[in-house]
Coordinates of C-alpha atoms and ligand atoms in Angstrom, one line a residue:
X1 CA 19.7 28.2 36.9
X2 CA 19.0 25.4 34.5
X3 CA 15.2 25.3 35.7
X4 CA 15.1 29.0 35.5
X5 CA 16.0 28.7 31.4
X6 CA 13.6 26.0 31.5
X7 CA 10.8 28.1 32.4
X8 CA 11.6 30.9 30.4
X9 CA 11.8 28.9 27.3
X10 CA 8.5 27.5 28.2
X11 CA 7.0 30.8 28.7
X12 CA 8.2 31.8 25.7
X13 CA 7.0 28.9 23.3
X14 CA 3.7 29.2 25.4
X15 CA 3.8 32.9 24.1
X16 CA 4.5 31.9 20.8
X17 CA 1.8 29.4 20.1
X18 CA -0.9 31.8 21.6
X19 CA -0.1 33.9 18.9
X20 CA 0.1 31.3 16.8
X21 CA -3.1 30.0 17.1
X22 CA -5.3 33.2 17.1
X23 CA -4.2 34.1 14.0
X24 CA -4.4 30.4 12.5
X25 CA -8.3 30.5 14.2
X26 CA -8.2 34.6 12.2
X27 CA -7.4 32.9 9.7
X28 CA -10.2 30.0 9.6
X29 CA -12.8 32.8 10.1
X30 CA -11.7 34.7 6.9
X31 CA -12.2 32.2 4.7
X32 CA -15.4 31.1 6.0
X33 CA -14.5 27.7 7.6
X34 CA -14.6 26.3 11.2
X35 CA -12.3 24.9 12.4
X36 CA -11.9 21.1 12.9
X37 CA -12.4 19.3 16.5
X38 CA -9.1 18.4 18.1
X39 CA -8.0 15.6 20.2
X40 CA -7.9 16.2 24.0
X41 CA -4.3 15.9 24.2
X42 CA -2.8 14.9 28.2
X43 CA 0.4 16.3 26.5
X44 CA -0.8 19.6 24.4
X45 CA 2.5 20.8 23.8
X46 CA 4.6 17.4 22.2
X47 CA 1.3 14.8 21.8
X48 CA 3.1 12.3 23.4
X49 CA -0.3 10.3 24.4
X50 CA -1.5 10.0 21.2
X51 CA 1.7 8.9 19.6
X52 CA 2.1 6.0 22.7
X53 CA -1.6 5.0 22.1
X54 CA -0.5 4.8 18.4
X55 CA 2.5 2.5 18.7
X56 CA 0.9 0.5 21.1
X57 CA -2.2 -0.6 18.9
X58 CA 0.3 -1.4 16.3
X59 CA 2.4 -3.7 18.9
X60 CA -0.5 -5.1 19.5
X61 CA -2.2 -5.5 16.3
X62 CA -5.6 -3.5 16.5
X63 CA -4.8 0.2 15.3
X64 CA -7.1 -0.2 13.0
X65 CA -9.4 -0.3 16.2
X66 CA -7.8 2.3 17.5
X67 CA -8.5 4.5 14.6
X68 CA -12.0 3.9 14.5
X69 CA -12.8 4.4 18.3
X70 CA -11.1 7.6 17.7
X71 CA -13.2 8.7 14.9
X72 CA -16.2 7.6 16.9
X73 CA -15.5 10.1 19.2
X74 CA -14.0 13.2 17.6
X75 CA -16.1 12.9 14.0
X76 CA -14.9 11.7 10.7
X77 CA -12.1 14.3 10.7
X78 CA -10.3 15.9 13.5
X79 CA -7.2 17.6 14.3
X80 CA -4.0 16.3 16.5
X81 CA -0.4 17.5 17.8
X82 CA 2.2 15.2 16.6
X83 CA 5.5 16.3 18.2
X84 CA 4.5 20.0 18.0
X85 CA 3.1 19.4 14.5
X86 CA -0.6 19.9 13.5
X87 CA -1.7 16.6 11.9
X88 CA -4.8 16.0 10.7
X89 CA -7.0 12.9 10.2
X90 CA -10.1 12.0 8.3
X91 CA -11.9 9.7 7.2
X92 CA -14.0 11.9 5.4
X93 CA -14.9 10.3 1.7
X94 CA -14.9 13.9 0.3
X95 CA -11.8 15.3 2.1
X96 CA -10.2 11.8 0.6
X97 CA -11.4 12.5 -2.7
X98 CA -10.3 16.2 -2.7
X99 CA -6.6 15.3 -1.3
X100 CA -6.1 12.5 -4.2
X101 CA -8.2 14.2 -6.6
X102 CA -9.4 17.5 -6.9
X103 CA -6.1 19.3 -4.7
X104 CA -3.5 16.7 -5.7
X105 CA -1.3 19.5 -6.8
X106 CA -1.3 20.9 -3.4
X107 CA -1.3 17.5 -1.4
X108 CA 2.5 16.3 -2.2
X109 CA 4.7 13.3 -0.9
X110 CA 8.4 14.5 -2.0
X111 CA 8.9 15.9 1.4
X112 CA 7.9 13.7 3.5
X113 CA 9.8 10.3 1.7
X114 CA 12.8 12.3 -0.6
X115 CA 15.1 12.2 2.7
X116 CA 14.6 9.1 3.9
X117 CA 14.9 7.1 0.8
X118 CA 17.0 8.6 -1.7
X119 CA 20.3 6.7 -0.9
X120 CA 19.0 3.6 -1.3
X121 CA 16.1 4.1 -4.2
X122 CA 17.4 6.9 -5.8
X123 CA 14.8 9.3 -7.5
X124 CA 11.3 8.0 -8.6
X125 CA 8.0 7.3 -9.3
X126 CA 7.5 7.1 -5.7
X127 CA 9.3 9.2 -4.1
X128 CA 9.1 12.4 -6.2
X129 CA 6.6 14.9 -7.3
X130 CA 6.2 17.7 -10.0
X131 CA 8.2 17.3 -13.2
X132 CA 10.1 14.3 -12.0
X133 CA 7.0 12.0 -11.6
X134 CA 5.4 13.4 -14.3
X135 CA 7.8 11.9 -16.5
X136 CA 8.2 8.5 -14.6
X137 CA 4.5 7.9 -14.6
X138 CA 4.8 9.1 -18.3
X139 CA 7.0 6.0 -19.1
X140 CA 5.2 3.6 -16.9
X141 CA 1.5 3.7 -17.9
X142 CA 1.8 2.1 -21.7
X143 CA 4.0 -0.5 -19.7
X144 CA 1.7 -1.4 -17.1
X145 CA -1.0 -1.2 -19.6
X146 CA 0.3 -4.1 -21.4
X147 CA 1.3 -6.4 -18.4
X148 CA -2.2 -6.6 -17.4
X149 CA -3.1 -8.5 -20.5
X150 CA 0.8 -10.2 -21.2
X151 CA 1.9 -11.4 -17.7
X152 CA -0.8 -14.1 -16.9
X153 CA 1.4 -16.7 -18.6
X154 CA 4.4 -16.6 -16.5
X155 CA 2.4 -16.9 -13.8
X156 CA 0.9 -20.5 -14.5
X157 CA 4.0 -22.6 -14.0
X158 CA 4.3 -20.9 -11.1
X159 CA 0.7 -21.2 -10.0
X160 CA 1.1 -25.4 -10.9
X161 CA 3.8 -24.7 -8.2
X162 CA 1.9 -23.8 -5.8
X163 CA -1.0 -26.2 -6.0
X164 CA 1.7 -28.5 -5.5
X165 CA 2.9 -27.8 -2.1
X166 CA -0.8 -27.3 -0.9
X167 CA -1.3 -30.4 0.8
X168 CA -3.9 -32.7 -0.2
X169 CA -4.8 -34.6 2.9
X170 CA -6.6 -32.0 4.5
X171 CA -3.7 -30.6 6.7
X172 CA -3.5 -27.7 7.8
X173 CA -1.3 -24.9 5.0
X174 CA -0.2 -21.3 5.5
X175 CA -1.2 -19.8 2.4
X176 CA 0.5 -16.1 3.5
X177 CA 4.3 -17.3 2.9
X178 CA 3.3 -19.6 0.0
X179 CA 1.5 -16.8 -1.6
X180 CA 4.3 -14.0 -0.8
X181 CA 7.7 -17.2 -2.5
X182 CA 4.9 -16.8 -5.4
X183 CA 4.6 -13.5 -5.7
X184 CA 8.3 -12.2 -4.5
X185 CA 9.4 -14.6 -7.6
X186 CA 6.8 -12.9 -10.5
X187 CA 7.3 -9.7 -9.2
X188 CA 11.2 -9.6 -9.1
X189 CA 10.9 -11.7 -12.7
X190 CA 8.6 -9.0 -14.4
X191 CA 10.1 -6.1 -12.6
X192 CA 14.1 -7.1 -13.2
X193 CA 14.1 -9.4 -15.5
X194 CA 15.5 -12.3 -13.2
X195 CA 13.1 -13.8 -10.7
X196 CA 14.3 -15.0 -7.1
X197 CA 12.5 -18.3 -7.7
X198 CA 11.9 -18.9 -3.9
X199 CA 8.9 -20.9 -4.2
X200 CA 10.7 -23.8 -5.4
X201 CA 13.8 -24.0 -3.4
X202 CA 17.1 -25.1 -5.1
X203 CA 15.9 -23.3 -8.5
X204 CA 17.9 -20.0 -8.2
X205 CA 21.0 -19.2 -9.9
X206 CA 21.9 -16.5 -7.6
X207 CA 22.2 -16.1 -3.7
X208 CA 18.4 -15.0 -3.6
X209 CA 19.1 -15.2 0.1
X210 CA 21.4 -13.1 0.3
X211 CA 19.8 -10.4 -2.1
X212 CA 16.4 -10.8 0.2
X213 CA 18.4 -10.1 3.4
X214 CA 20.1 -7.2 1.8
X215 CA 17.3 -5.6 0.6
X216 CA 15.2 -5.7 4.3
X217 CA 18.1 -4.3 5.8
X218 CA 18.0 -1.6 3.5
X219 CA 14.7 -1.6 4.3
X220 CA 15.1 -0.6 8.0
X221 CA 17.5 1.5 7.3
X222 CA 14.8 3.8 5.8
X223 CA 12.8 3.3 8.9
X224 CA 15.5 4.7 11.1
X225 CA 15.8 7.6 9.1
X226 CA 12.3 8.5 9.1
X227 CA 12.5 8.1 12.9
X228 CA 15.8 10.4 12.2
X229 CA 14.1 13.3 10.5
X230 CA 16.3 16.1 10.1
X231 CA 19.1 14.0 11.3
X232 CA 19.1 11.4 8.6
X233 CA 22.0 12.4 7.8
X234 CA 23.5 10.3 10.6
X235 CA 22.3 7.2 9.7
X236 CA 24.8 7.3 6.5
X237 CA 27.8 6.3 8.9
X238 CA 25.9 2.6 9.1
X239 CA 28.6 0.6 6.9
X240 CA 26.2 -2.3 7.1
X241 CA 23.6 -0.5 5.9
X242 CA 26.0 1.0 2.9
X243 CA 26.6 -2.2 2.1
X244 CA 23.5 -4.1 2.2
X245 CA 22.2 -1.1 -0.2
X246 CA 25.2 -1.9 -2.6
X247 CA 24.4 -5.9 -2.6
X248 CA 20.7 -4.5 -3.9
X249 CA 22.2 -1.9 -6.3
X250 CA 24.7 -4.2 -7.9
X251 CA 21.8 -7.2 -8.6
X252 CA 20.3 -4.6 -10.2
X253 CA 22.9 -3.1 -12.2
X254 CA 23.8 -6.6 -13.4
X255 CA 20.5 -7.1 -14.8
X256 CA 20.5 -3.6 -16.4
X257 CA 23.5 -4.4 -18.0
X258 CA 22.1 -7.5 -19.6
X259 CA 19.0 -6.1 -20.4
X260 CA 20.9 -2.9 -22.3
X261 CA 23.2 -5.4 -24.3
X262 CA 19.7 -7.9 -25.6
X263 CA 18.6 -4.6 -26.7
X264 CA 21.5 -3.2 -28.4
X265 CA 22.3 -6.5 -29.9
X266 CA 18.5 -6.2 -31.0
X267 CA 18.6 -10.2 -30.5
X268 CA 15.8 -12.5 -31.3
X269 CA 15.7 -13.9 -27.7
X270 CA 14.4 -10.4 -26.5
X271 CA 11.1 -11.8 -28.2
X272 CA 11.8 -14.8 -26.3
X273 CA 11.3 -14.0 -22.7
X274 CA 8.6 -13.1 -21.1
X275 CA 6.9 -9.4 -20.9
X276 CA 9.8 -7.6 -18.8
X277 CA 9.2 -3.8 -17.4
X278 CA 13.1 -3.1 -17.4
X279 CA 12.9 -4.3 -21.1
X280 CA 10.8 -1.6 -21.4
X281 CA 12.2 0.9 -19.8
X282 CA 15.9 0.8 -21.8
X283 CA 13.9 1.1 -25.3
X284 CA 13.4 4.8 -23.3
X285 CA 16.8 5.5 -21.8
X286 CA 19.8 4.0 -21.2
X287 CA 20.9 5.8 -18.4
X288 CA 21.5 3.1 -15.7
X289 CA 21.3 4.8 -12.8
X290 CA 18.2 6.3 -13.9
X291 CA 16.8 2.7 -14.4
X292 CA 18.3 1.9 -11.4
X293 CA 16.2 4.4 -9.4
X294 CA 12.9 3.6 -11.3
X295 CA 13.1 -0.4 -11.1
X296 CA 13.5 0.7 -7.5
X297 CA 10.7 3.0 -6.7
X298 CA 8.5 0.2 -8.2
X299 CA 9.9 -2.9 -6.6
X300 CA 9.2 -1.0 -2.8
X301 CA 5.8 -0.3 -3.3
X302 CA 5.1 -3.9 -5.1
X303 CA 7.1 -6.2 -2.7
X304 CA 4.6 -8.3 -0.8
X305 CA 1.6 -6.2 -1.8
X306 CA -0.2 -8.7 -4.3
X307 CA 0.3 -11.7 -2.5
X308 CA -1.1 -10.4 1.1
X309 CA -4.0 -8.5 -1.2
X310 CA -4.7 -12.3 -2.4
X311 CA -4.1 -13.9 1.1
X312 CA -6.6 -11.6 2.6
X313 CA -9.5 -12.8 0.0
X314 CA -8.6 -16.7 1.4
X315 CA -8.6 -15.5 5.2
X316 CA -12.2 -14.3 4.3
X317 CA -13.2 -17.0 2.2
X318 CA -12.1 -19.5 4.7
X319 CA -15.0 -17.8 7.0
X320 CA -17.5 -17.4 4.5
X321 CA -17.5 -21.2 3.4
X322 CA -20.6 -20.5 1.4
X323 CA -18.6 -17.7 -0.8
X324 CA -16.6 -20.6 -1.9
X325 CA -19.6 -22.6 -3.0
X326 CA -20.9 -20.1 -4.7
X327 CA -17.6 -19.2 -6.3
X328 CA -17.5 -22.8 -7.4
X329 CA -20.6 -22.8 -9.0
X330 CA -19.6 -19.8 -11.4
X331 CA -16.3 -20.8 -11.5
X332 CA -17.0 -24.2 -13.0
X333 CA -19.9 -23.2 -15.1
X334 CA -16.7 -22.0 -17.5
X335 CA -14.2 -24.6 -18.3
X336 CA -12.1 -22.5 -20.9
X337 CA -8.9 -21.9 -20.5
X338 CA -7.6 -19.5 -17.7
X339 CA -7.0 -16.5 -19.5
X340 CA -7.8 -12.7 -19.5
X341 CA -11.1 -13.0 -21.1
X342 CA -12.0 -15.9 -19.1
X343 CA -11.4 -13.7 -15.9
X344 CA -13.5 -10.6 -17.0
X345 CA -16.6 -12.8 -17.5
X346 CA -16.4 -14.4 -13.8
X347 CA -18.4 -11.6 -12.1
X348 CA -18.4 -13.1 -9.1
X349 CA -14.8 -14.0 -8.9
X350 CA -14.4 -9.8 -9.2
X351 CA -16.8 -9.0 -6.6
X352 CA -15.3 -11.3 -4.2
X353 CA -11.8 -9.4 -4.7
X354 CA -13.3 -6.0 -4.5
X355 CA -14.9 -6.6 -1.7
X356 CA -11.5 -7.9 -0.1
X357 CA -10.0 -5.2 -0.5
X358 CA -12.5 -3.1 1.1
X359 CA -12.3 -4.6 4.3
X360 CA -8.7 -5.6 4.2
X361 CA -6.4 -3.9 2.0
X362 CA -2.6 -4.7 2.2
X363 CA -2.7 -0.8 3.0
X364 CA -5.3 1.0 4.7
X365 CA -3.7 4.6 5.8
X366 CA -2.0 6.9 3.9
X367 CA 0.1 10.4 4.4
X368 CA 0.1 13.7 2.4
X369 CA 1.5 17.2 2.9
X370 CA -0.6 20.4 2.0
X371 CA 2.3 22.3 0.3
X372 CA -0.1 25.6 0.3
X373 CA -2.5 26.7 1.9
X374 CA -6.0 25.0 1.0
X375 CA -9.8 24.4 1.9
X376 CA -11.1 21.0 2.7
X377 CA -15.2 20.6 2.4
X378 CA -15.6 18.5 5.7
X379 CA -15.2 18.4 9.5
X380 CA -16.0 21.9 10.5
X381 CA -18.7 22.8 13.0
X382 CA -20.6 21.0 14.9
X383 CA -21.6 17.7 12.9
X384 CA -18.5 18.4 10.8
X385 CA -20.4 19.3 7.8
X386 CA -18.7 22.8 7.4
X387 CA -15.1 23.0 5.1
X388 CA -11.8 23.5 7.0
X389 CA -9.0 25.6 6.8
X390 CA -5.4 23.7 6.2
X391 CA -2.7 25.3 6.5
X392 CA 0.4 25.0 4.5
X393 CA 2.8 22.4 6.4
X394 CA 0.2 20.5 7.8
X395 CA 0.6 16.9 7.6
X396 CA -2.8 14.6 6.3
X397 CA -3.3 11.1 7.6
X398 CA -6.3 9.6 5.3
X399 CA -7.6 6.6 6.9
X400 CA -8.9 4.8 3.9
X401 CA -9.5 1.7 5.6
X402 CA -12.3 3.6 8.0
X403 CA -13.7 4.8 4.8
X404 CA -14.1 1.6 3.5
X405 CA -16.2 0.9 6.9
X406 CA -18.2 4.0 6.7
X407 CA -21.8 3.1 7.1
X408 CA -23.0 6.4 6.1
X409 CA -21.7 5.3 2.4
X410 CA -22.0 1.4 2.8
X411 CA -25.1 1.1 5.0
X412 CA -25.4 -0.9 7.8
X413 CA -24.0 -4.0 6.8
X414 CA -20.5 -2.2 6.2
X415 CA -18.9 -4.5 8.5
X416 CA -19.5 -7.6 6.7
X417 CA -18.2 -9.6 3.8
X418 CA -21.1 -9.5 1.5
X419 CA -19.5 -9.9 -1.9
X420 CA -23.1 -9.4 -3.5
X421 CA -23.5 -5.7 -2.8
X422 CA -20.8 -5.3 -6.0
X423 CA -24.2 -7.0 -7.7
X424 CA -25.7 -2.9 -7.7
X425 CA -23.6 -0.3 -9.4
X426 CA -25.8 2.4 -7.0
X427 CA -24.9 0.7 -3.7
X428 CA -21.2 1.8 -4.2
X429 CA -20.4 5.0 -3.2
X430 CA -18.6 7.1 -5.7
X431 CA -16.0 8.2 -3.9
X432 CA -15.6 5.9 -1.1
X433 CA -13.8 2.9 -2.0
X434 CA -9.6 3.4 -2.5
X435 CA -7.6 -0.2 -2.2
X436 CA -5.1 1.4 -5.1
X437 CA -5.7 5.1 -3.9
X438 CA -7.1 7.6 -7.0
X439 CA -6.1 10.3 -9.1
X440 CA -3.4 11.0 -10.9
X441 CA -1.1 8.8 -8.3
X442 CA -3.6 5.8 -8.0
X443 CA -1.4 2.6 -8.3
X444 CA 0.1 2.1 -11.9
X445 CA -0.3 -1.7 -11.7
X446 CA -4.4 -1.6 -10.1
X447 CA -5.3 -3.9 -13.2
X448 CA -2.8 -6.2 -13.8
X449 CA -2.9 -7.1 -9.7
X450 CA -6.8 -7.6 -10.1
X451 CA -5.9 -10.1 -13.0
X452 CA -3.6 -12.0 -11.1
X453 CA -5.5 -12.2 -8.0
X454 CA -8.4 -13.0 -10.1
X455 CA -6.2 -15.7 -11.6
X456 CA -5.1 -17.5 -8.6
X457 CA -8.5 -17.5 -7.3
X458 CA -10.2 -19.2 -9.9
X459 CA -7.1 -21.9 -9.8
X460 CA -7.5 -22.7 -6.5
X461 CA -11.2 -22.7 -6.8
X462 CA -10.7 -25.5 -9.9
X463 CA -8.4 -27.6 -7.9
X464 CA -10.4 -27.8 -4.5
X465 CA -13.4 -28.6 -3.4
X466 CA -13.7 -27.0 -0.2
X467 CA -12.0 -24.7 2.1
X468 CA -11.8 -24.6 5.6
X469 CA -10.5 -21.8 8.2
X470 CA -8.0 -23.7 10.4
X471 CA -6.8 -20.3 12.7
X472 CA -8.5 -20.6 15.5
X473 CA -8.4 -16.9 16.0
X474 CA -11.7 -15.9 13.9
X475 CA -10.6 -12.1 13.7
X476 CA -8.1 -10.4 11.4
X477 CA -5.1 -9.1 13.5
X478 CA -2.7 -6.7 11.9
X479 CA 0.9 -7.1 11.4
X480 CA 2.7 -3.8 9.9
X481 CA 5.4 -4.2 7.7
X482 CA 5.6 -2.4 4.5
X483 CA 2.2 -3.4 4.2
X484 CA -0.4 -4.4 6.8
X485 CA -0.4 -8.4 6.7
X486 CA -2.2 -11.0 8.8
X487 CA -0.2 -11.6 11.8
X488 CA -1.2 -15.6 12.5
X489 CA -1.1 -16.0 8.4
X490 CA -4.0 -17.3 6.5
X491 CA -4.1 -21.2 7.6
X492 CA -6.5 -23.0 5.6
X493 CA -7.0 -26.8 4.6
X494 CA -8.6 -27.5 1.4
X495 CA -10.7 -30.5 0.0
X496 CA -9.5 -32.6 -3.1
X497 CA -12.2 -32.5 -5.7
X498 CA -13.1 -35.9 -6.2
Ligands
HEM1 C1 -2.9 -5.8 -4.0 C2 -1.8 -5.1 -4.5 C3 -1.5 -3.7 -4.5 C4 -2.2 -2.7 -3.9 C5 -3.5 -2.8 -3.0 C6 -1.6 -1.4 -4.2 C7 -1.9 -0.2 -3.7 C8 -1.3 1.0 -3.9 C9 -1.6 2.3 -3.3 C10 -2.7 2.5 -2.3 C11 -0.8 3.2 -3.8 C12 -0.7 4.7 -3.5 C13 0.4 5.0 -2.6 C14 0.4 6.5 -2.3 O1 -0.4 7.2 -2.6 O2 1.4 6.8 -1.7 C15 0.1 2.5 -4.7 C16 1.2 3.1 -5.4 C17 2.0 2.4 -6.3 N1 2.0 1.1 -6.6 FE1 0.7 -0.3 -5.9 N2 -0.5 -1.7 -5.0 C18 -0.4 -3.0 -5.2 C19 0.5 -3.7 -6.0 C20 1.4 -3.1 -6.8 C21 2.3 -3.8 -7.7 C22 2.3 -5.3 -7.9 C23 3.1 -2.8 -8.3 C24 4.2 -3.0 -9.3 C25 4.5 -4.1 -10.0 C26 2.7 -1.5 -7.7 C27 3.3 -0.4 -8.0 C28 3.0 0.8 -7.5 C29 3.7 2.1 -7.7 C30 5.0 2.3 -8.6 C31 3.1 3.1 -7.0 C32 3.5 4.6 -6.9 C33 2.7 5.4 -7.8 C34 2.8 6.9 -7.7 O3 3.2 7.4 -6.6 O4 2.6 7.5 -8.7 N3 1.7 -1.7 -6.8 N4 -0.2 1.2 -4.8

């Protein structure tokens, strides 16, 4: 009886998504587009094989591989199942271009992050589209405007800090922890007001501990209810989870508090501390759980982010030693002090950055939903030239990373870190290079992060003399997180300058 039901159910989806798909493929034909090549599913009706393949290159550390052999065989974009859903990927640099730029308004995130996040971040910048992000992105630009020129002092205790627990003997130092203490403590001291100060142990007033631990369980919570879906729902009955999110909410609140009263007591020592982006915020609103949501929705896409984009630039220096020389060179040429001017002369110091972040990018994949129906200009017909027909619903993965590999837009030497090609404005493609995404939802903080990984660089590059890759794995292997990291760190040694 059961297997009977079975069948007929089967029949009847099979049915269903015959119909289905001629009038989708009517569809592609009326508005004059071809339709995109799809992956060879074994499983056509769920996709299970592709989403196996999937989570087994990320175990293993290589989907970045994986992506690209795929794109080697089905063209820069193509069409897949994902649990009954039609996702699409691409790598394409004008499809990229017209999801961020050009058909933003139809390419939306709300959906696909509002349900698994909003307990624990509330309503924000990130996690929000239409009139609600209009006006968070309204209040944050003058403020991140400013922290790209005001925050470089706070950072140079800190940076003194660091030098000091590089060792000096030529041993061997994971830069990726040192780099993320750093980077955890000015990120939670511009964003809240009160750093975590893990870089130096002992130097917190507060269980920072404790807050960090809260805070990643809260974390995975969100994971499980993306995994949840519909049923997210559920995953509010986890009372650890409740209360980790509550440890997080109430460090917040208390420095919401304190920031509200400095500004209503309009006191002198406001002037005093150091450029502060909930100080900012309260001369807006006072509305705390407002702030509560915004300081949020910034601190989840910044945790981690800067220090493994500046990690990543010593994993490749450390195999390009002659970068380093040549770094040096420019680097010493300028003894001023360390400031923002300083930085914007050192052209090489920016080139090496850039081209960082084109190869490896603390994220390199990113996921929108066409909330109407829409016309992308590539991966149609036979060499994928011709536009395609997305439907409204459909999920797009942009594979930014592959983009950033493209030797169609980078030539033939795409694969390697050549900080030189920055040299020619004409050898970089206009639309094909992404680290902070584009358009009207391209990273808010894009300049002050190039500052301070600017900044650090040229430190480091002061201080030592030489540096020299101590991992004996010579290949970058991925560890997901938030962000993508390096999973065996960056382990360096450096050379006093004598
Ligand atoms: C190397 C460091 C960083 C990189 C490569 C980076 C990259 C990105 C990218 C690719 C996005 C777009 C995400 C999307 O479209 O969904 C983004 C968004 C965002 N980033 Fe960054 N980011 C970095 C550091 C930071 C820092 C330090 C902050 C804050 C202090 C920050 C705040 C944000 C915010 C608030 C958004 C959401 C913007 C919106 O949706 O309108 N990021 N970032």
């Amino acid at each position: 009886m059961i297997a009977w039901i079975f069948i007929v159910l089967l029949v009847f989806y099979l049915v269903r998504k015959f119909f289905q798909q001629r009038a989708y493929e009517n569809t592609i034909l009326k508005h004059g587009c071809s339709p995109p090549p799809q992956y060879q599913h074994k499983d056509p009706i769920l996709g299970i094989d592709l989403f196996l393949s999937t989570v087994r290159s990320i175990s293993a550390g290589n989907s970045f591989i994986h992506s690209q052999s795929l794109f080697g065989k089905y063209g820069k974009t193509f069409e897949t199942n994902s649990f009954g859903k039609r996702v699409l990927l691409t790598m394409d640099s004008e499809n990229i271009h017209a999801i961020l730029v050009t058909l933003q308004r139809k390419f939306l995130v709300e959906e696909l992050r509002i349900r698994a996040t909003e307990n624990f971040l509330g309503r924000g910048v990130f996690n929000t589209d239409g009139p609600s992000w209009e006006h968070s992105r309204a209040l944050l630009r003058p403020i991140f405007a400013r922290a790209q020129i005001s925050n470089l002092g706070h950072l140079e205790a800190r940076v003194d800090a660091l030098i000091g627990l590089i060792p000096r003997d030529g041993s061997t130092v994971d830069l990726l922890p040192l780099l993320k203490r750093l980077f955890l403590d000015t990120s939670t001291e511009f964003i809240f007001g009160e750093s975590v100060n893990t870089l130096v142990p002992g130097t917190s007033s507060f269980d920072a501990q404790n807050f960090l631990g809260a805070f990643d369980t809260a974390l995975k919570g969100i994971g499980i209810r993306i995994v949840l879906g519909r049923l997210a729902f559920l995953q509010g009955i986890d009372t650890h989870w409740k209360k980790a999110c509550q440890v997080v909410h109430s460090f917040i609140d208390r420095n919401i508090d304190v920031a509200i009263q400095r500004r209503n007591r309009n006191s002198q020592d406001s002037t005093k501390r150091s450029f502060v982006l909930l100080d900012e915020l309260v001369k807006e609103t006072q509305d705390r759980l407002y702030l509560r949501s915004q300081l949020l929705n910034i601190f989840l896409p910044a945790r981690d982010s800067t220090a493994i984009g500046i990690a990543n630039v010593f994993f490749l220096i450390a195999r390009h030693p002659l970068v380093w020389d040549k770094l040096r060179a420019e680097v010493l040429n300028n003894d001023a002090p360390v400031n923002f001017e300083t930085l914007k002369s050192m052209k090489y110091v920016r080139h090496v950055v850039n081209e960082s972040l084109r190869l490896i990018a603390p994220s390199g994949r990113n996921l929108r939903l066409a909330t109407e129906d829409c016309i992308l200009p590539h991966g149609g017909g036979a060499d994928g030239s011709q536009p395609i027909f997305v439907q409204k619903g459909t999920e797009v993965m942009f594979v930014f990373r592959s983009m950033h590999y493209d030797e169609d837009l980078w030539g033939e030497d795409a694969d390697d870190f050549r900080p030189e090609r920055w040299e020619r404005s004409d050898s970089i493609p206009q639309h094909g290079y992404v680290p902070f995404s584009a358009g009207g939802r391209v990273c808010p903080a894009q300049q002050m992060v190039l500052t301070e990984c600017a900044y650090i660089l040229v430190r480091l590059v002061r201080e030592f003399e030489k540096i020299e890759n101590r991992d004996p794995e010579e290949s970058f292997i991925e560890q997901h997180k938030l962000q993508m990291e390096s999973r065996n760190g960056v382990k360096v040694a450096f050379t006093v300058a004598t």
